Every structure is written in structure tokens, then in C-alpha cells.
């Protein structure tokens, strides 16, 4: 009878221990899994970011602190600081968005999207940069932008090696 009581006690304890071990291993795997470009950039940002995710099936307009706005396509994420302090305005994009940027030559606007950086002073343009896509596309509607690969930022002025786009021009950047 005592052996039966001990065995009945250990069965649920072993089951609970197995579940806890499995959850611990799963959490460790999740935390060590490689992050996408968007997650890497937003986690390395120096200032706290405001993140907007369009989980709807329609476009979503986001008004930023400087008066610029972005129209996010479905399944798009956009992160930016709550107030664009400092010398530059930076946003991080995963997905597809149309930007209409307020002109401010003393404070350039940067869009970081899947390995590509778009620098603009005041213009409107599209950026398509889904994590799973092999390409990033920038299409200018008005104004001018400089587009350059993020890996070239070791250069003190990387946008000088960039491609300058004017209205009705686009660039398609292969991530490889």
C-alpha cells in the first residue's frame, strides 16, 4: 500500500517536471533564435521607440512627432522615437509604407529597412522591405533621396556612395 501511494505521488511530479523542462528548453531556443533586421535595429536603438503595427487589412496612417506621416500597408511595423530629438530623425521599417516627410535640412530623415538606408530632407516616397523578401524597393514620388546599403556605414559619409533618386525613379536592392 505504501509503495502504491509513493508511485502515485511521483507520476504527477515527473509529468510536471517534464513540462517545466520542456518549457525552459523552448524559451531558451526562442531567445537564442536569430532576430530579423528590424528587431536587431530596434533593440539597438539609443532612445525609447514608439512601435506601430498594422494588423488590419487596410492601410494605416501614422503621424510622427515632426508632422511627417507614413501610410503603413497591412502586416507592416514602424518604430520611431516619441520626439525626434538630436540632429537626425530615424525610423525603422519592416513591411511596406509610403512616407511624406516634412522638410528640415538641419535634421535629415533616415529610414532603416532590411539592410537599406534611405536619407531624405523633405519628400514623399515608398519603401517596400518585408523581412522575408529578398529585395528592398524604394520609389520616389517627389523630392530627392539618397539610398545606400546599411553595411557601408563604416564610411564617415556613406550616403556619398549612395544612389540619388529623383521623382519617378526607383531602386531595387538585393539583400544578398
PDB file of C-alpha atoms in Angstrom:
ATOM      1  CA  UNK A   1       0.000   0.000   0.000  1.00  0.00           C
ATOM      2  CA  UNK A   2       2.838   2.427   0.847  1.00  0.00           C
ATOM      3  CA  UNK A   3       4.590   1.624  -2.443  1.00  0.00           C
ATOM      4  CA  UNK A   4       1.348   2.355  -4.298  1.00  0.00           C
ATOM      5  CA  UNK A   5       0.994   5.759  -2.581  1.00  0.00           C
ATOM      6  CA  UNK A   6       4.631   6.673  -3.368  1.00  0.00           C
ATOM      7  CA  UNK A   7       4.245   5.650  -7.027  1.00  0.00           C
ATOM      8  CA  UNK A   8       1.013   7.653  -7.348  1.00  0.00           C
ATOM      9  CA  UNK A   9       2.789  10.714  -5.925  1.00  0.00           C
ATOM     10  CA  UNK A  10       5.783  10.524  -8.289  1.00  0.00           C
ATOM     11  CA  UNK A  11       3.817  10.148 -11.536  1.00  0.00           C
ATOM     12  CA  UNK A  12       2.301  13.683 -11.427  1.00  0.00           C
ATOM     13  CA  UNK A  13       5.579  15.134 -10.110  1.00  0.00           C
ATOM     14  CA  UNK A  14       7.523  13.613 -13.026  1.00  0.00           C
ATOM     15  CA  UNK A  15       4.929  14.866 -15.508  1.00  0.00           C
ATOM     16  CA  UNK A  16       5.133  18.409 -14.053  1.00  0.00           C
ATOM     17  CA  UNK A  17       8.948  18.325 -14.109  1.00  0.00           C
ATOM     18  CA  UNK A  18       8.899  17.199 -17.755  1.00  0.00           C
ATOM     19  CA  UNK A  19       6.601  20.076 -18.716  1.00  0.00           C
ATOM     20  CA  UNK A  20       8.798  22.598 -16.878  1.00  0.00           C
ATOM     21  CA  UNK A  21      11.947  21.293 -18.567  1.00  0.00           C
ATOM     22  CA  UNK A  22      10.282  21.375 -22.000  1.00  0.00           C
ATOM     23  CA  UNK A  23       9.102  24.968 -21.436  1.00  0.00           C
ATOM     24  CA  UNK A  24      12.588  26.010 -20.284  1.00  0.00           C
ATOM     25  CA  UNK A  25      14.232  24.468 -23.340  1.00  0.00           C
ATOM     26  CA  UNK A  26      11.647  26.090 -25.636  1.00  0.00           C
ATOM     27  CA  UNK A  27      12.190  29.512 -24.043  1.00  0.00           C
ATOM     28  CA  UNK A  28      15.971  29.153 -24.396  1.00  0.00           C
ATOM     29  CA  UNK A  29      15.631  28.223 -28.062  1.00  0.00           C
ATOM     30  CA  UNK A  30      13.270  31.166 -28.665  1.00  0.00           C
ATOM     31  CA  UNK A  31      15.662  33.664 -27.040  1.00  0.00           C
ATOM     32  CA  UNK A  32      18.681  32.327 -28.949  1.00  0.00           C
ATOM     33  CA  UNK A  33      16.918  32.226 -32.336  1.00  0.00           C
ATOM     34  CA  UNK A  34      18.363  34.757 -34.796  1.00  0.00           C
ATOM     35  CA  UNK A  35      16.466  38.037 -34.930  1.00  0.00           C
ATOM     36  CA  UNK A  36      15.431  39.767 -38.142  1.00  0.00           C
ATOM     37  CA  UNK A  37      16.991  43.068 -39.226  1.00  0.00           C
ATOM     38  CA  UNK A  38      14.065  45.074 -37.846  1.00  0.00           C
ATOM     39  CA  UNK A  39      14.358  43.507 -34.382  1.00  0.00           C
ATOM     40  CA  UNK A  40      18.144  43.953 -34.371  1.00  0.00           C
ATOM     41  CA  UNK A  41      17.855  47.642 -35.236  1.00  0.00           C
ATOM     42  CA  UNK A  42      15.050  48.473 -32.840  1.00  0.00           C
ATOM     43  CA  UNK A  43      16.696  46.653 -29.929  1.00  0.00           C
ATOM     44  CA  UNK A  44      19.961  48.567 -30.556  1.00  0.00           C
ATOM     45  CA  UNK A  45      18.271  51.997 -30.691  1.00  0.00           C
ATOM     46  CA  UNK A  46      19.623  54.523 -28.197  1.00  0.00           C
ATOM     47  CA  UNK A  47      16.275  56.178 -27.407  1.00  0.00           C
ATOM     48  CA  UNK A  48      12.982  54.508 -26.444  1.00  0.00           C
ATOM     49  CA  UNK A  49      10.884  53.789 -29.517  1.00  0.00           C
ATOM     50  CA  UNK A  50       7.193  54.024 -30.283  1.00  0.00           C
ATOM     51  CA  UNK A  51       6.143  50.998 -32.351  1.00  0.00           C
ATOM     52  CA  UNK A  52       3.082  50.900 -34.594  1.00  0.00           C
ATOM     53  CA  UNK A  53       2.000  47.590 -36.136  1.00  0.00           C
ATOM     54  CA  UNK A  54      -0.711  47.463 -38.792  1.00  0.00           C
ATOM     55  CA  UNK A  55      -2.624  44.283 -38.002  1.00  0.00           C
ATOM     56  CA  UNK A  56      -5.653  45.357 -40.048  1.00  0.00           C
ATOM     57  CA  UNK A  57      -6.438  44.517 -43.669  1.00  0.00           C
ATOM     58  CA  UNK A  58      -6.417  48.218 -44.703  1.00  0.00           C
ATOM     59  CA  UNK A  59      -3.783  50.960 -44.778  1.00  0.00           C
ATOM     60  CA  UNK A  60      -2.966  52.723 -41.501  1.00  0.00           C
ATOM     61  CA  UNK A  61      -1.776  56.359 -41.275  1.00  0.00           C
ATOM     62  CA  UNK A  62       0.852  57.169 -38.653  1.00  0.00           C
ATOM     63  CA  UNK A  63       1.541  60.791 -37.725  1.00  0.00           C
ATOM     64  CA  UNK A  64       5.070  61.328 -36.437  1.00  0.00           C
ATOM     65  CA  UNK A  65       6.248  63.992 -33.963  1.00  0.00           C
ATOM     66  CA  UNK A  66       7.699  66.341 -36.621  1.00  0.00           C
ATOM     67  CA  UNK A  67       4.499  66.441 -38.713  1.00  0.00           C
ATOM     68  CA  UNK A  68       5.699  63.816 -41.206  1.00  0.00           C
ATOM     69  CA  UNK A  69       3.427  60.873 -41.756  1.00  0.00           C
ATOM     70  CA  UNK A  70       3.607  57.316 -43.018  1.00  0.00           C
ATOM     71  CA  UNK A  71       0.900  55.147 -44.521  1.00  0.00           C
ATOM     72  CA  UNK A  72       1.509  51.548 -43.479  1.00  0.00           C
ATOM     73  CA  UNK A  73       0.328  48.621 -45.579  1.00  0.00           C
ATOM     74  CA  UNK A  74      -1.110  45.590 -43.744  1.00  0.00           C
ATOM     75  CA  UNK A  75       1.418  43.479 -41.795  1.00  0.00           C
ATOM     76  CA  UNK A  76       3.856  46.398 -41.520  1.00  0.00           C
ATOM     77  CA  UNK A  77       5.793  47.563 -38.448  1.00  0.00           C
ATOM     78  CA  UNK A  78       7.186  51.067 -37.933  1.00  0.00           C
ATOM     79  CA  UNK A  79       9.246  52.270 -34.962  1.00  0.00           C
ATOM     80  CA  UNK A  80      10.376  55.828 -34.191  1.00  0.00           C
ATOM     81  CA  UNK A  81      11.281  57.945 -31.180  1.00  0.00           C
ATOM     82  CA  UNK A  82       8.404  59.729 -29.468  1.00  0.00           C
ATOM     83  CA  UNK A  83      10.086  63.073 -30.120  1.00  0.00           C
ATOM     84  CA  UNK A  84      12.724  63.458 -32.807  1.00  0.00           C
ATOM     85  CA  UNK A  85      15.461  64.894 -30.579  1.00  0.00           C
ATOM     86  CA  UNK A  86      19.044  65.234 -31.733  1.00  0.00           C
ATOM     87  CA  UNK A  87      20.437  66.009 -35.171  1.00  0.00           C
ATOM     88  CA  UNK A  88      18.586  63.346 -37.160  1.00  0.00           C
ATOM     89  CA  UNK A  89      15.141  61.767 -37.426  1.00  0.00           C
ATOM     90  CA  UNK A  90      15.295  57.959 -37.573  1.00  0.00           C
ATOM     91  CA  UNK A  91      12.563  55.415 -38.256  1.00  0.00           C
ATOM     92  CA  UNK A  92      12.736  51.626 -38.582  1.00  0.00           C
ATOM     93  CA  UNK A  93      10.514  49.771 -41.039  1.00  0.00           C
ATOM     94  CA  UNK A  94       9.560  46.169 -41.644  1.00  0.00           C
ATOM     95  CA  UNK A  95       6.966  45.894 -44.387  1.00  0.00           C
ATOM     96  CA  UNK A  96       5.714  48.482 -46.864  1.00  0.00           C
ATOM     97  CA  UNK A  97       4.978  52.158 -46.273  1.00  0.00           C
ATOM     98  CA  UNK A  98       4.532  55.476 -48.072  1.00  0.00           C
ATOM     99  CA  UNK A  99       6.342  58.355 -46.349  1.00  0.00           C
ATOM    100  CA  UNK A 100       5.511  62.046 -46.656  1.00  0.00           C
ATOM    101  CA  UNK A 101       8.370  63.785 -44.857  1.00  0.00           C
ATOM    102  CA  UNK A 102       8.338  67.393 -43.654  1.00  0.00           C
ATOM    103  CA  UNK A 103      11.384  69.264 -44.996  1.00  0.00           C
ATOM    104  CA  UNK A 104      14.014  70.125 -42.388  1.00  0.00           C
ATOM    105  CA  UNK A 105      17.543  70.432 -43.899  1.00  0.00           C
ATOM    106  CA  UNK A 106      19.165  70.702 -40.461  1.00  0.00           C
ATOM    107  CA  UNK A 107      17.577  67.411 -39.359  1.00  0.00           C
ATOM    108  CA  UNK A 108      17.711  64.741 -42.100  1.00  0.00           C
ATOM    109  CA  UNK A 109      15.212  61.880 -42.023  1.00  0.00           C
ATOM    110  CA  UNK A 110      16.527  58.286 -42.188  1.00  0.00           C
ATOM    111  CA  UNK A 111      14.502  55.130 -42.901  1.00  0.00           C
ATOM    112  CA  UNK A 112      16.241  51.878 -41.914  1.00  0.00           C
ATOM    113  CA  UNK A 113      14.619  48.994 -43.775  1.00  0.00           C
ATOM    114  CA  UNK A 114      16.010  45.492 -44.110  1.00  0.00           C
ATOM    115  CA  UNK A 115      19.651  46.402 -44.776  1.00  0.00           C
ATOM    116  CA  UNK A 116      18.948  49.579 -46.757  1.00  0.00           C
ATOM    117  CA  UNK A 117      19.075  53.167 -45.520  1.00  0.00           C
ATOM    118  CA  UNK A 118      17.111  55.943 -47.206  1.00  0.00           C
ATOM    119  CA  UNK A 119      18.165  59.508 -46.350  1.00  0.00           C
ATOM    120  CA  UNK A 120      15.804  62.356 -47.175  1.00  0.00           C
ATOM    121  CA  UNK A 121      15.443  66.063 -46.359  1.00  0.00           C
ATOM    122  CA  UNK A 122      11.831  66.520 -47.467  1.00  0.00           C
ATOM    123  CA  UNK A 123       9.994  64.369 -49.979  1.00  0.00           C
ATOM    124  CA  UNK A 124       7.484  61.600 -50.453  1.00  0.00           C
ATOM    125  CA  UNK A 125       8.440  58.045 -51.340  1.00  0.00           C
ATOM    126  CA  UNK A 126       7.569  54.342 -50.962  1.00  0.00           C
ATOM    127  CA  UNK A 127       9.710  51.744 -49.209  1.00  0.00           C
ATOM    128  CA  UNK A 128       8.934  48.036 -49.545  1.00  0.00           C
ATOM    129  CA  UNK A 129      11.070  45.918 -47.203  1.00  0.00           C
ATOM    130  CA  UNK A 130       9.390  42.798 -45.841  1.00  0.00           C
ATOM    131  CA  UNK A 131      11.695  40.570 -43.753  1.00  0.00           C
ATOM    132  CA  UNK A 132      11.009  37.501 -45.902  1.00  0.00           C
ATOM    133  CA  UNK A 133      11.586  39.294 -49.238  1.00  0.00           C
ATOM    134  CA  UNK A 134      14.949  39.017 -50.971  1.00  0.00           C
ATOM    135  CA  UNK A 135      14.735  42.628 -52.199  1.00  0.00           C
ATOM    136  CA  UNK A 136      14.080  46.100 -50.833  1.00  0.00           C
ATOM    137  CA  UNK A 137      12.453  48.692 -53.126  1.00  0.00           C
ATOM    138  CA  UNK A 138      12.490  52.487 -52.803  1.00  0.00           C
ATOM    139  CA  UNK A 139      10.334  54.556 -55.189  1.00  0.00           C
ATOM    140  CA  UNK A 140      10.403  58.383 -55.121  1.00  0.00           C
ATOM    141  CA  UNK A 141       7.219  60.361 -55.763  1.00  0.00           C
ATOM    142  CA  UNK A 142       8.504  63.897 -55.042  1.00  0.00           C
ATOM    143  CA  UNK A 143      11.873  65.359 -53.996  1.00  0.00           C
ATOM    144  CA  UNK A 144      15.182  63.505 -53.766  1.00  0.00           C
ATOM    145  CA  UNK A 145      16.550  60.720 -51.593  1.00  0.00           C
ATOM    146  CA  UNK A 146      19.926  59.062 -51.178  1.00  0.00           C
ATOM    147  CA  UNK A 147      19.798  55.272 -50.827  1.00  0.00           C
ATOM    148  CA  UNK A 148      22.704  53.180 -49.598  1.00  0.00           C
ATOM    149  CA  UNK A 149      23.379  49.785 -48.061  1.00  0.00           C
ATOM    150  CA  UNK A 150      23.483  49.700 -44.288  1.00  0.00           C
ATOM    151  CA  UNK A 151      26.696  47.663 -44.266  1.00  0.00           C
ATOM    152  CA  UNK A 152      28.521  50.644 -45.818  1.00  0.00           C
ATOM    153  CA  UNK A 153      28.057  52.833 -42.747  1.00  0.00           C
ATOM    154  CA  UNK A 154      31.730  52.432 -41.741  1.00  0.00           C
ATOM    155  CA  UNK A 155      32.418  55.250 -44.219  1.00  0.00           C
ATOM    156  CA  UNK A 156      32.183  58.629 -42.387  1.00  0.00           C
ATOM    157  CA  UNK A 157      29.726  59.860 -45.027  1.00  0.00           C
ATOM    158  CA  UNK A 158      28.149  56.684 -46.505  1.00  0.00           C
ATOM    159  CA  UNK A 159      25.421  58.462 -48.457  1.00  0.00           C
ATOM    160  CA  UNK A 160      28.080  59.926 -50.776  1.00  0.00           C
ATOM    161  CA  UNK A 161      28.440  56.370 -52.119  1.00  0.00           C
ATOM    162  CA  UNK A 162      24.681  56.023 -52.300  1.00  0.00           C
ATOM    163  CA  UNK A 163      22.353  56.258 -55.225  1.00  0.00           C
ATOM    164  CA  UNK A 164      20.425  59.528 -55.541  1.00  0.00           C
ATOM    165  CA  UNK A 165      16.835  59.091 -56.714  1.00  0.00           C
ATOM    166  CA  UNK A 166      14.601  61.820 -58.107  1.00  0.00           C
ATOM    167  CA  UNK A 167      10.826  61.756 -58.836  1.00  0.00           C
ATOM    168  CA  UNK A 168       9.559  58.653 -60.654  1.00  0.00           C
ATOM    169  CA  UNK A 169      12.795  56.741 -60.083  1.00  0.00           C
ATOM    170  CA  UNK A 170      13.171  53.577 -58.048  1.00  0.00           C
ATOM    171  CA  UNK A 171      15.919  51.314 -56.844  1.00  0.00           C
ATOM    172  CA  UNK A 172      15.629  47.597 -56.117  1.00  0.00           C
ATOM    173  CA  UNK A 173      18.243  46.428 -53.627  1.00  0.00           C
ATOM    174  CA  UNK A 174      19.055  42.716 -53.388  1.00  0.00           C
ATOM    175  CA  UNK A 175      19.794  41.793 -49.761  1.00  0.00           C
ATOM    176  CA  UNK A 176      22.367  39.188 -50.832  1.00  0.00           C
TER     177      UNK A 176
END
